[in-house]
Amino acid sequence: MAYYFRLGQIPPKRHTQFRQPDGSLYKEELVSSKGFSGIYSNLYHIHNPNNVKSIGHPSPYHWEPAKEYGLKQTHLKTTGVGTTGQHYLSARKMLMMNGDVMMGICAPEQRKMDYFFKNADGDELIYIHDGEGVMYSQFGKLEVRKGDYIVIPRTTIYRFEFNEEGPLRLLIIESHGPIETVKRYRNELGQLLEHSPYCERDIRPPGELVTESAKGEYLVQIKKGGMLHPYTYAHSPLDIVGWDGFLYPYALSIHDFEPITGRIHQPPPVHQTFQAWGFVICSFVPRLFDYHPLAIPAPYNHSNIDSDEVLYYAEGEFMSRKGIDRGSFTVHVGGLPHGPHPGTVEKSIGAKETHEYAVMLDTFRPLQLTTQALEFVDPNYPMSWTE
C-alpha cells in the first residue's frame, strides 16, 4: 500500500459530470482491488477505455516446472548471461515458481517497447539490476534507474523505454496476490512508522502525466491465464487527463532502504521490504556489522522447516559464500540446513561492515525450478560445504 496521490485534472466529486472542452464527458474508470473493498484509483479518459478495435489470437505465455529435480541446495549461475530475448516479453525468463510467486530475469535486446503490456494475472515487482529509463503507464511517467524496485499493480498498462547505452538487466517477480509495504511497519491508517527502514518520502509515484489524445491502433498484450491476448485499441491507453487514489505503480530504491543493526547478528526479517501472499521480499544493503565484543558477523547455520529462501546477489563481496558472483541466485530449500561456507565464519570475525547488495525472496510454499532454469544450475553447489 502506498499513499493517496493525484495527477492532472479531476472533478471535485467522484462519479459526477466532468466535461471536455467540446462539451462531451470525460470517461471515468474505477480501478479497484478486492472488488470494491481494497485500494483503488479513479481515472479520467478522453476516449472510452472499452473501445477495442480488434482482438488477436492468444498465444501461450507460461513456464513449466522441471520434473524430478530433487531436493538440493541450488546455485543458478546467471552471471555471464547477455541478452535473454529480443523484446521485453520474450526476454522474461522465469527460473522458479510456485502457486504464489514466480521469479526470473529479463535482459531484452530492444530497449524500447513498441507495444503496451498489461499483466492481469498478478502484481509485479521489478528490480533494476542494471539500466535506467522511463516507464510510461496510464498513471503517468515514472523515471527508473539502477537499484530501483518498481511495484506494478495488476492490470496496469505500461511500456518501458530504457536508455540505449550501458547494460540492461532486470529481476522480475510476479505475485499472485498484492505486493504491499510491510504491515508491522504501518500504523492503523497505513502510514509507515518511525522505526520503518523506509518511509513515504522514499516512495516515488509517477512524476508527470503523459496524455496522448490521438486515435490510431495501439497494441496491448494482456497476460491472463498463462496466455498472451493481443488487444488493439482505437486510441492510446495514455489518454488520461487526471487520476487520484491509492492504487498506482511506484518506485523505491534499494539505496533508500535504511538497515537495522544490533549488537549480535540480526535475522532476515529486519531486512524485510515488501510482503505478499505466501512470500516476503528483503533487501540486504551496506551496513555496520554487529558490535558485541564476541560477535560473529557471518550468519549462523539455519534449517528452514517451512520456507524456501532465494538470494539474488546484486553487488559487492558476499562474505558467507564462495563461488558466488554478481547475478547469482542461491536457492536454499526447506528440509535442509544451510549456512556459511567453510572458513568464512572465522574470516568474518573482526569485520566492521559490509558493502553488499542482495534481494531475498522467502516463500512459505516450496518453490520449483522451471525448465528454463536447468541450464544455469551449478552441479557442484550442493557439495560446496565439504571441508
mmCIF file of C-alpha atoms in Angstrom:
data_model
loop_
_atom_site.group_PDB
_atom_site.id
_atom_site.type_symbol
_atom_site.label_atom_id
_atom_site.label_comp_id
_atom_site.label_asym_id
_atom_site.label_seq_id
_atom_site.Cartn_x
_atom_site.Cartn_y
_atom_site.Cartn_z
ATOM 1 C CA MET A 1 0.000 0.000 0.000
ATOM 2 C CA ALA A 2 1.331 3.446 -0.919
ATOM 3 C CA TYR A 3 -0.489 6.690 -0.034
ATOM 4 C CA TYR A 4 -3.068 8.996 -1.597
ATOM 5 C CA PHE A 5 -1.810 10.715 -4.750
ATOM 6 C CA ARG A 6 -3.266 12.692 -7.648
ATOM 7 C CA LEU A 7 -2.103 13.940 -11.029
ATOM 8 C CA GLY A 8 -3.771 16.106 -13.663
ATOM 9 C CA GLN A 9 -7.367 17.331 -13.744
ATOM 10 C CA ILE A 10 -10.133 15.652 -11.759
ATOM 11 C CA PRO A 11 -13.667 16.785 -10.837
ATOM 12 C CA PRO A 12 -14.471 17.941 -7.297
ATOM 13 C CA LYS A 13 -16.625 14.849 -6.663
ATOM 14 C CA ARG A 14 -16.354 11.262 -7.859
ATOM 15 C CA HIS A 15 -18.929 9.925 -10.328
ATOM 16 C CA THR A 16 -20.139 13.397 -11.350
ATOM 17 C CA GLN A 17 -20.140 15.231 -14.671
ATOM 18 C CA PHE A 18 -16.654 16.162 -15.872
ATOM 19 C CA ARG A 19 -16.700 17.669 -19.343
ATOM 20 C CA GLN A 20 -14.116 18.060 -22.070
ATOM 21 C CA PRO A 21 -13.609 21.418 -23.886
ATOM 22 C CA ASP A 22 -16.029 20.287 -26.638
ATOM 23 C CA GLY A 23 -18.762 19.616 -24.055
ATOM 24 C CA SER A 24 -18.552 15.815 -24.123
ATOM 25 C CA LEU A 25 -17.962 13.877 -20.930
ATOM 26 C CA TYR A 26 -14.609 12.517 -19.893
ATOM 27 C CA LYS A 27 -14.913 8.759 -19.337
ATOM 28 C CA GLU A 28 -14.402 7.806 -15.707
ATOM 29 C CA GLU A 29 -12.790 4.444 -14.883
ATOM 30 C CA LEU A 30 -12.530 2.949 -11.407
ATOM 31 C CA VAL A 31 -9.524 0.625 -10.992
ATOM 32 C CA SER A 32 -10.137 -1.231 -7.731
ATOM 33 C CA SER A 33 -8.785 -4.183 -5.777
ATOM 34 C CA LYS A 34 -10.673 -6.814 -3.759
ATOM 35 C CA GLY A 35 -13.870 -5.918 -5.565
ATOM 36 C CA PHE A 36 -14.815 -2.586 -4.001
ATOM 37 C CA SER A 37 -13.141 -3.243 -0.624
ATOM 38 C CA GLY A 38 -9.422 -2.694 -1.357
ATOM 39 C CA ILE A 39 -7.320 0.217 -2.546
ATOM 40 C CA TYR A 40 -8.400 1.937 -5.754
ATOM 41 C CA SER A 41 -7.907 4.867 -8.099
ATOM 42 C CA ASN A 42 -10.277 6.821 -10.353
ATOM 43 C CA LEU A 43 -9.028 7.625 -13.860
ATOM 44 C CA TYR A 44 -10.497 10.074 -16.389
ATOM 45 C CA HIS A 45 -10.151 9.178 -20.081
ATOM 46 C CA ILE A 46 -10.602 11.271 -23.210
ATOM 47 C CA HIS A 47 -11.856 8.155 -25.029
ATOM 48 C CA ASN A 48 -13.914 5.155 -23.946
ATOM 49 C CA PRO A 49 -11.480 2.628 -22.370
ATOM 50 C CA ASN A 50 -13.590 -0.210 -23.833
ATOM 51 C CA ASN A 51 -13.074 0.909 -27.458
ATOM 52 C CA VAL A 52 -11.472 -2.283 -28.808
ATOM 53 C CA LYS A 53 -10.580 -2.290 -32.499
ATOM 54 C CA SER A 54 -9.537 -5.950 -32.835
ATOM 55 C CA ILE A 55 -8.630 -9.000 -30.757
ATOM 56 C CA GLY A 56 -5.850 -11.285 -31.930
ATOM 57 C CA HIS A 57 -5.329 -14.990 -31.361
ATOM 58 C CA PRO A 58 -3.970 -15.767 -27.869
ATOM 59 C CA SER A 59 -0.594 -17.473 -27.526
ATOM 60 C CA PRO A 60 0.891 -19.480 -24.629
ATOM 61 C CA TYR A 61 2.912 -17.444 -22.140
ATOM 62 C CA HIS A 62 3.802 -19.560 -19.158
ATOM 63 C CA TRP A 63 6.610 -21.618 -17.662
ATOM 64 C CA GLU A 64 6.814 -25.298 -16.780
ATOM 65 C CA PRO A 65 8.329 -26.687 -13.569
ATOM 66 C CA ALA A 66 11.281 -29.004 -14.018
ATOM 67 C CA LYS A 67 10.417 -32.627 -13.271
ATOM 68 C CA GLU A 68 12.324 -34.798 -10.806
ATOM 69 C CA TYR A 69 14.895 -32.151 -9.947
ATOM 70 C CA GLY A 70 15.111 -33.461 -6.407
ATOM 71 C CA LEU A 71 15.882 -31.934 -3.017
ATOM 72 C CA LYS A 72 19.070 -29.897 -3.469
ATOM 73 C CA GLN A 73 20.583 -26.639 -2.381
ATOM 74 C CA THR A 74 20.968 -24.805 -5.675
ATOM 75 C CA HIS A 75 23.147 -22.163 -7.265
ATOM 76 C CA LEU A 76 21.932 -20.674 -10.557
ATOM 77 C CA LYS A 77 24.861 -19.093 -12.385
ATOM 78 C CA THR A 78 23.269 -16.365 -14.487
ATOM 79 C CA THR A 79 26.237 -14.018 -14.126
ATOM 80 C CA GLY A 80 27.507 -14.269 -17.690
ATOM 81 C CA VAL A 81 24.111 -14.161 -19.359
ATOM 82 C CA GLY A 82 23.846 -11.481 -22.034
ATOM 83 C CA THR A 83 20.504 -10.660 -23.589
ATOM 84 C CA THR A 84 17.734 -13.153 -22.868
ATOM 85 C CA GLY A 85 15.382 -12.344 -25.745
ATOM 86 C CA GLN A 86 14.531 -9.846 -28.432
ATOM 87 C CA HIS A 87 11.917 -7.767 -26.642
ATOM 88 C CA TYR A 88 10.587 -7.259 -23.126
ATOM 89 C CA LEU A 89 8.087 -10.125 -23.048
ATOM 90 C CA SER A 90 10.163 -12.688 -24.933
ATOM 91 C CA ALA A 91 13.163 -11.847 -22.704
ATOM 92 C CA ARG A 92 11.366 -12.624 -19.424
ATOM 93 C CA LYS A 93 12.836 -15.936 -18.227
ATOM 94 C CA MET A 94 11.195 -17.201 -15.052
ATOM 95 C CA LEU A 95 13.546 -19.524 -13.192
ATOM 96 C CA MET A 96 11.496 -20.622 -10.178
ATOM 97 C CA MET A 97 7.813 -20.728 -9.339
ATOM 98 C CA ASN A 98 5.013 -21.915 -7.094
ATOM 99 C CA GLY A 99 1.324 -21.047 -6.780
ATOM 100 C CA ASP A 100 2.097 -17.702 -5.128
ATOM 101 C CA VAL A 101 5.092 -16.280 -6.974
ATOM 102 C CA MET A 102 7.463 -16.539 -9.931
ATOM 103 C CA MET A 103 10.992 -15.123 -10.092
ATOM 104 C CA GLY A 104 13.342 -14.687 -13.016
ATOM 105 C CA ILE A 105 15.486 -12.427 -15.167
ATOM 106 C CA CYS A 106 14.953 -10.192 -18.184
ATOM 107 C CA ALA A 107 17.607 -8.615 -20.429
ATOM 108 C CA PRO A 108 15.946 -7.604 -23.722
ATOM 109 C CA GLU A 109 17.829 -6.674 -26.876
ATOM 110 C CA GLN A 110 15.271 -3.996 -27.756
ATOM 111 C CA ARG A 111 15.397 -1.148 -25.255
ATOM 112 C CA LYS A 112 12.082 0.449 -26.276
ATOM 113 C CA MET A 113 8.781 -1.397 -26.332
ATOM 114 C CA ASP A 114 6.598 -0.833 -29.398
ATOM 115 C CA TYR A 115 3.543 -2.216 -27.578
ATOM 116 C CA PHE A 116 1.978 -1.939 -24.140
ATOM 117 C CA PHE A 117 1.783 -4.748 -21.590
ATOM 118 C CA LYS A 118 -0.904 -5.484 -19.018
ATOM 119 C CA ASN A 119 -0.455 -8.284 -16.502
ATOM 120 C CA ALA A 120 -3.934 -9.386 -15.483
ATOM 121 C CA ASP A 121 -2.580 -12.462 -13.663
ATOM 122 C CA GLY A 122 -0.606 -10.778 -10.931
ATOM 123 C CA ASP A 123 1.190 -7.833 -9.415
ATOM 124 C CA GLU A 124 4.798 -7.331 -10.485
ATOM 125 C CA LEU A 125 7.945 -6.270 -8.664
ATOM 126 C CA ILE A 126 10.799 -5.369 -10.987
ATOM 127 C CA TYR A 127 14.271 -4.768 -9.598
ATOM 128 C CA ILE A 128 16.561 -2.852 -11.953
ATOM 129 C CA HIS A 129 19.915 -4.530 -11.561
ATOM 130 C CA ASP A 130 21.404 -2.563 -14.466
ATOM 131 C CA GLY A 131 19.984 0.190 -16.632
ATOM 132 C CA GLU A 132 17.843 3.286 -16.470
ATOM 133 C CA GLY A 133 14.959 4.738 -18.406
ATOM 134 C CA VAL A 134 11.276 5.592 -18.215
ATOM 135 C CA MET A 135 8.136 3.567 -17.538
ATOM 136 C CA TYR A 136 5.019 5.015 -19.160
ATOM 137 C CA SER A 137 1.610 3.963 -17.852
ATOM 138 C CA GLN A 138 -1.888 5.407 -17.701
ATOM 139 C CA PHE A 139 -0.811 6.796 -14.307
ATOM 140 C CA GLY A 140 1.984 8.851 -15.875
ATOM 141 C CA LYS A 141 5.727 8.900 -16.440
ATOM 142 C CA LEU A 142 7.970 7.195 -13.889
ATOM 143 C CA GLU A 143 11.725 7.615 -14.230
ATOM 144 C CA VAL A 144 13.567 4.484 -13.121
ATOM 145 C CA ARG A 145 17.214 3.695 -12.529
ATOM 146 C CA LYS A 146 19.678 1.108 -11.243
ATOM 147 C CA GLY A 147 18.709 -0.179 -7.789
ATOM 148 C CA ASP A 148 15.005 0.635 -8.092
ATOM 149 C CA TYR A 149 12.224 -1.697 -7.075
ATOM 150 C CA ILE A 150 9.200 -0.930 -9.279
ATOM 151 C CA VAL A 151 5.869 -2.093 -7.823
ATOM 152 C CA ILE A 152 3.300 -2.501 -10.610
ATOM 153 C CA PRO A 153 -0.270 -3.376 -9.559
ATOM 154 C CA ARG A 154 -2.017 -5.899 -11.784
ATOM 155 C CA THR A 155 -3.849 -4.542 -14.844
ATOM 156 C CA THR A 156 -1.556 -1.504 -15.040
ATOM 157 C CA ILE A 157 -0.968 -0.817 -18.743
ATOM 158 C CA TYR A 158 2.662 0.109 -19.275
ATOM 159 C CA ARG A 159 5.689 0.131 -21.536
ATOM 160 C CA PHE A 160 9.380 0.743 -20.887
ATOM 161 C CA GLU A 161 11.866 2.899 -22.724
ATOM 162 C CA PHE A 162 15.351 2.107 -21.455
ATOM 163 C CA ASN A 163 18.449 4.096 -22.361
ATOM 164 C CA GLU A 164 20.420 2.573 -25.223
ATOM 165 C CA GLU A 165 23.795 2.912 -23.528
ATOM 166 C CA GLY A 166 25.109 0.550 -20.867
ATOM 167 C CA PRO A 167 23.976 -2.870 -19.664
ATOM 168 C CA LEU A 168 20.326 -3.702 -19.006
ATOM 169 C CA ARG A 169 19.291 -6.451 -16.603
ATOM 170 C CA LEU A 170 16.049 -6.810 -14.663
ATOM 171 C CA LEU A 171 14.981 -9.123 -11.858
ATOM 172 C CA ILE A 172 11.286 -9.952 -12.316
ATOM 173 C CA ILE A 173 8.926 -11.132 -9.571
ATOM 174 C CA GLU A 174 5.279 -11.857 -10.352
ATOM 175 C CA SER A 175 2.892 -12.272 -7.418
ATOM 176 C CA HIS A 176 -0.490 -13.963 -7.285
ATOM 177 C CA GLY A 177 -1.504 -11.506 -4.547
ATOM 178 C CA PRO A 178 -0.933 -7.800 -3.978
ATOM 179 C CA ILE A 179 2.598 -6.601 -3.206
ATOM 180 C CA GLU A 180 2.482 -4.276 -0.208
ATOM 181 C CA THR A 181 4.628 -2.443 2.298
ATOM 182 C CA VAL A 182 5.311 -4.393 5.493
ATOM 183 C CA LYS A 183 2.301 -4.487 7.804
ATOM 184 C CA ARG A 184 4.269 -4.296 11.067
ATOM 185 C CA TYR A 185 5.837 -1.041 9.862
ATOM 186 C CA ARG A 186 2.429 0.638 9.321
ATOM 187 C CA ASN A 187 0.050 2.276 11.785
ATOM 188 C CA GLU A 188 -3.718 1.715 11.729
ATOM 189 C CA LEU A 189 -4.129 4.339 8.977
ATOM 190 C CA GLY A 190 -1.440 2.839 6.761
ATOM 191 C CA GLN A 191 1.300 5.403 7.438
ATOM 192 C CA LEU A 192 4.808 3.983 7.727
ATOM 193 C CA LEU A 193 6.011 4.176 11.315
ATOM 194 C CA GLU A 194 9.078 5.937 12.690
ATOM 195 C CA HIS A 195 11.076 2.701 13.006
ATOM 196 C CA SER A 196 10.330 1.579 9.447
ATOM 197 C CA PRO A 197 13.504 1.182 7.332
ATOM 198 C CA TYR A 198 11.950 3.465 4.702
ATOM 199 C CA CYS A 199 9.095 5.981 4.617
ATOM 200 C CA GLU A 200 6.751 7.725 2.199
ATOM 201 C CA ARG A 201 9.467 10.232 1.256
ATOM 202 C CA ASP A 202 11.375 7.357 -0.347
ATOM 203 C CA ILE A 203 8.419 6.172 -2.466
ATOM 204 C CA ARG A 204 8.363 7.726 -5.940
ATOM 205 C CA PRO A 205 4.981 7.809 -7.723
ATOM 206 C CA PRO A 206 4.733 8.810 -11.394
ATOM 207 C CA GLY A 207 6.015 12.368 -11.614
ATOM 208 C CA GLU A 208 4.336 13.635 -14.768
ATOM 209 C CA LEU A 209 1.106 12.824 -16.568
ATOM 210 C CA VAL A 210 1.559 11.945 -20.249
ATOM 211 C CA THR A 211 -1.690 12.449 -22.185
ATOM 212 C CA GLU A 212 -1.999 11.046 -25.718
ATOM 213 C CA SER A 213 -5.294 12.039 -27.340
ATOM 214 C CA ALA A 214 -4.734 10.877 -30.939
ATOM 215 C CA LYS A 215 -6.674 7.956 -32.378
ATOM 216 C CA GLY A 216 -4.989 5.091 -34.206
ATOM 217 C CA GLU A 217 -4.007 1.498 -33.478
ATOM 218 C CA TYR A 218 -2.402 0.696 -30.143
ATOM 219 C CA LEU A 219 -1.427 -2.865 -29.249
ATOM 220 C CA VAL A 220 -1.800 -4.012 -25.636
ATOM 221 C CA GLN A 221 -0.504 -7.502 -24.830
ATOM 222 C CA ILE A 222 -2.605 -8.798 -21.926
ATOM 223 C CA LYS A 223 -1.345 -11.707 -19.816
ATOM 224 C CA LYS A 224 -4.223 -13.723 -18.394
ATOM 225 C CA GLY A 225 -4.444 -17.407 -17.548
ATOM 226 C CA GLY A 226 -0.909 -18.104 -18.754
ATOM 227 C CA MET A 227 -1.712 -16.742 -22.219
ATOM 228 C CA LEU A 228 -0.933 -13.517 -24.066
ATOM 229 C CA HIS A 229 -4.041 -11.900 -25.524
ATOM 230 C CA PRO A 230 -3.285 -9.216 -28.148
ATOM 231 C CA TYR A 231 -5.824 -6.385 -27.965
ATOM 232 C CA THR A 232 -5.698 -3.488 -30.417
ATOM 233 C CA TYR A 233 -7.404 -0.305 -29.241
ATOM 234 C CA ALA A 234 -8.536 2.680 -31.321
ATOM 235 C CA HIS A 235 -6.719 5.118 -29.020
ATOM 236 C CA SER A 236 -3.697 5.204 -26.741
ATOM 237 C CA PRO A 237 -4.062 3.810 -23.206
ATOM 238 C CA LEU A 238 -2.355 7.041 -22.148
ATOM 239 C CA ASP A 239 -5.423 9.183 -22.860
ATOM 240 C CA ILE A 240 -5.781 10.120 -19.175
ATOM 241 C CA VAL A 241 -6.259 13.772 -18.200
ATOM 242 C CA GLY A 242 -6.201 13.084 -14.463
ATOM 243 C CA TRP A 243 -6.473 10.471 -11.731
ATOM 244 C CA ASP A 244 -6.367 10.114 -7.970
ATOM 245 C CA GLY A 245 -6.267 7.339 -5.414
ATOM 246 C CA PHE A 246 -4.060 4.805 -3.643
ATOM 247 C CA LEU A 247 -3.517 2.286 -6.467
ATOM 248 C CA TYR A 248 -0.669 3.142 -8.872
ATOM 249 C CA PRO A 249 2.839 1.977 -9.788
ATOM 250 C CA TYR A 250 5.730 3.408 -7.825
ATOM 251 C CA ALA A 251 9.496 3.041 -7.367
ATOM 252 C CA LEU A 252 11.533 2.545 -4.204
ATOM 253 C CA SER A 253 15.325 2.476 -4.442
ATOM 254 C CA ILE A 254 17.242 -0.188 -2.566
ATOM 255 C CA HIS A 255 19.694 2.644 -1.821
ATOM 256 C CA ASP A 256 16.976 4.344 0.276
ATOM 257 C CA PHE A 257 16.474 1.279 2.492
ATOM 258 C CA GLU A 258 17.977 2.022 5.920
ATOM 259 C CA PRO A 259 19.364 -1.131 7.565
ATOM 260 C CA ILE A 260 18.531 -2.180 11.114
ATOM 261 C CA THR A 261 21.596 -3.385 13.013
ATOM 262 C CA GLY A 262 22.332 -4.711 16.503
ATOM 263 C CA ARG A 263 24.956 -5.963 18.926
ATOM 264 C CA ILE A 264 24.555 -9.535 17.663
ATOM 265 C CA HIS A 265 23.559 -10.931 14.274
ATOM 266 C CA GLN A 266 20.109 -9.794 13.184
ATOM 267 C CA PRO A 267 17.749 -12.281 11.472
ATOM 268 C CA PRO A 268 16.459 -11.687 7.910
ATOM 269 C CA PRO A 269 13.081 -10.171 8.963
ATOM 270 C CA VAL A 270 14.884 -6.915 9.834
ATOM 271 C CA HIS A 271 15.673 -6.634 6.114
ATOM 272 C CA GLN A 272 12.056 -7.109 5.013
ATOM 273 C CA THR A 273 10.950 -4.591 2.379
ATOM 274 C CA PHE A 274 7.665 -5.948 0.940
ATOM 275 C CA GLN A 275 5.049 -8.553 1.763
ATOM 276 C CA ALA A 276 2.600 -10.531 -0.346
ATOM 277 C CA TRP A 277 0.501 -13.675 -0.155
ATOM 278 C CA GLY A 278 2.866 -16.561 0.563
ATOM 279 C CA PHE A 279 6.194 -14.720 0.468
ATOM 280 C CA VAL A 280 8.246 -11.725 1.553
ATOM 281 C CA ILE A 281 10.977 -9.664 -0.123
ATOM 282 C CA CYS A 282 14.045 -8.493 1.814
ATOM 283 C CA SER A 283 16.885 -6.095 0.928
ATOM 284 C CA PHE A 284 20.462 -6.640 2.060
ATOM 285 C CA VAL A 285 22.327 -3.340 1.856
ATOM 286 C CA PRO A 286 25.630 -1.848 3.100
ATOM 287 C CA ARG A 287 25.554 -1.757 6.879
ATOM 288 C CA LEU A 288 27.650 -1.922 10.025
ATOM 289 C CA PHE A 289 28.177 -5.398 11.386
ATOM 290 C CA ASP A 290 27.252 -6.493 14.915
ATOM 291 C CA TYR A 291 29.136 -4.704 17.663
ATOM 292 C CA HIS A 292 29.078 -7.166 20.564
ATOM 293 C CA PRO A 293 32.748 -7.810 21.529
ATOM 294 C CA LEU A 294 32.310 -11.514 20.702
ATOM 295 C CA ALA A 295 30.001 -11.045 17.696
ATOM 296 C CA ILE A 296 30.282 -13.290 14.646
ATOM 297 C CA PRO A 297 29.241 -11.252 11.596
ATOM 298 C CA ALA A 298 28.737 -14.287 9.342
ATOM 299 C CA PRO A 299 25.214 -15.759 9.573
ATOM 300 C CA TYR A 300 24.683 -18.904 11.625
ATOM 301 C CA ASN A 301 23.519 -22.207 10.150
ATOM 302 C CA HIS A 302 19.783 -22.290 9.604
ATOM 303 C CA SER A 303 17.213 -25.009 8.917
ATOM 304 C CA ASN A 304 14.153 -23.810 7.018
ATOM 305 C CA ILE A 305 11.313 -26.005 8.218
ATOM 306 C CA ASP A 306 8.518 -24.224 6.352
ATOM 307 C CA SER A 307 10.036 -21.937 3.729
ATOM 308 C CA ASP A 308 12.389 -21.750 0.753
ATOM 309 C CA GLU A 309 14.946 -18.940 0.623
ATOM 310 C CA VAL A 310 16.268 -17.346 -2.561
ATOM 311 C CA LEU A 311 19.061 -14.780 -2.623
ATOM 312 C CA TYR A 312 19.846 -12.757 -5.733
ATOM 313 C CA TYR A 313 23.324 -11.287 -5.425
ATOM 314 C CA ALA A 314 23.415 -7.800 -6.914
ATOM 315 C CA GLU A 315 26.604 -6.040 -5.830
ATOM 316 C CA GLY A 316 29.615 -6.371 -3.524
ATOM 317 C CA GLU A 317 31.536 -9.079 -1.697
ATOM 318 C CA PHE A 318 29.418 -11.878 -0.244
ATOM 319 C CA MET A 319 31.359 -12.951 2.821
ATOM 320 C CA SER A 320 29.449 -16.146 3.673
ATOM 321 C CA ARG A 321 29.552 -17.640 0.172
ATOM 322 C CA LYS A 322 32.344 -18.894 -2.082
ATOM 323 C CA GLY A 323 31.987 -19.062 -5.845
ATOM 324 C CA ILE A 324 29.111 -16.574 -5.894
ATOM 325 C CA ASP A 325 29.190 -13.728 -8.382
ATOM 326 C CA ARG A 326 27.154 -10.698 -9.276
ATOM 327 C CA GLY A 327 23.913 -12.050 -10.767
ATOM 328 C CA SER A 328 23.980 -15.405 -8.968
ATOM 329 C CA PHE A 329 20.902 -16.961 -7.370
ATOM 330 C CA THR A 330 21.117 -19.321 -4.403
ATOM 331 C CA VAL A 331 18.053 -21.390 -3.550
ATOM 332 C CA HIS A 332 18.123 -22.901 -0.051
ATOM 333 C CA VAL A 333 15.161 -25.196 0.327
ATOM 334 C CA GLY A 334 13.070 -26.179 3.315
ATOM 335 C CA GLY A 335 14.095 -29.502 4.835
ATOM 336 C CA LEU A 336 17.849 -28.920 4.548
ATOM 337 C CA PRO A 337 20.157 -26.796 6.717
ATOM 338 C CA HIS A 338 22.235 -24.109 5.063
ATOM 339 C CA GLY A 339 24.833 -21.691 6.305
ATOM 340 C CA PRO A 340 28.198 -20.068 5.665
ATOM 341 C CA HIS A 341 30.785 -21.910 3.619
ATOM 342 C CA PRO A 342 33.749 -23.426 5.469
ATOM 343 C CA GLY A 343 36.317 -20.852 6.538
ATOM 344 C CA THR A 344 34.020 -17.855 6.142
ATOM 345 C CA VAL A 345 32.906 -17.747 9.787
ATOM 346 C CA GLU A 346 36.385 -17.283 11.245
ATOM 347 C CA LYS A 347 37.276 -14.930 8.412
ATOM 348 C CA SER A 348 34.295 -12.702 9.235
ATOM 349 C CA ILE A 349 35.284 -12.120 12.880
ATOM 350 C CA GLY A 350 36.506 -8.586 13.354
ATOM 351 C CA ALA A 351 34.923 -7.269 10.147
ATOM 352 C CA LYS A 352 33.228 -3.931 10.770
ATOM 353 C CA GLU A 353 30.890 -3.515 7.811
ATOM 354 C CA THR A 354 29.675 -4.914 4.525
ATOM 355 C CA HIS A 355 29.103 -3.231 1.177
ATOM 356 C CA GLU A 356 26.919 -5.920 -0.412
ATOM 357 C CA TYR A 357 23.519 -5.571 -2.078
ATOM 358 C CA ALA A 358 21.191 -8.543 -2.451
ATOM 359 C CA VAL A 359 17.476 -9.194 -2.924
ATOM 360 C CA MET A 360 15.933 -12.064 -0.971
ATOM 361 C CA LEU A 361 12.699 -13.935 -1.678
ATOM 362 C CA ASP A 362 11.376 -16.117 1.164
ATOM 363 C CA THR A 363 8.395 -18.289 0.297
ATOM 364 C CA PHE A 364 6.099 -20.262 2.566
ATOM 365 C CA ARG A 365 5.310 -22.902 -0.027
ATOM 366 C CA PRO A 366 8.004 -24.897 -1.835
ATOM 367 C CA LEU A 367 9.491 -23.414 -4.977
ATOM 368 C CA GLN A 368 10.176 -25.413 -8.108
ATOM 369 C CA LEU A 369 12.825 -24.641 -10.671
ATOM 370 C CA THR A 370 11.470 -24.141 -14.172
ATOM 371 C CA THR A 371 12.778 -25.988 -17.199
ATOM 372 C CA GLN A 372 14.471 -22.736 -18.272
ATOM 373 C CA ALA A 373 16.457 -22.684 -15.018
ATOM 374 C CA LEU A 374 18.186 -26.009 -15.615
ATOM 375 C CA GLU A 375 20.812 -24.584 -17.987
ATOM 376 C CA PHE A 376 22.087 -22.330 -15.180
ATOM 377 C CA VAL A 377 22.415 -24.965 -12.427
ATOM 378 C CA ASP A 378 25.838 -25.257 -10.777
ATOM 379 C CA PRO A 379 26.146 -29.047 -10.196
ATOM 380 C CA ASN A 380 28.875 -28.626 -7.579
ATOM 381 C CA TYR A 381 26.954 -26.347 -5.240
ATOM 382 C CA PRO A 382 25.140 -28.968 -3.091
ATOM 383 C CA MET A 383 28.551 -30.360 -2.028
ATOM 384 C CA SER A 384 30.244 -26.963 -1.586
ATOM 385 C CA TRP A 385 30.146 -27.185 2.240
ATOM 386 C CA THR A 386 32.537 -30.164 2.199
ATOM 387 C CA GLU A 387 35.723 -29.246 4.038
#
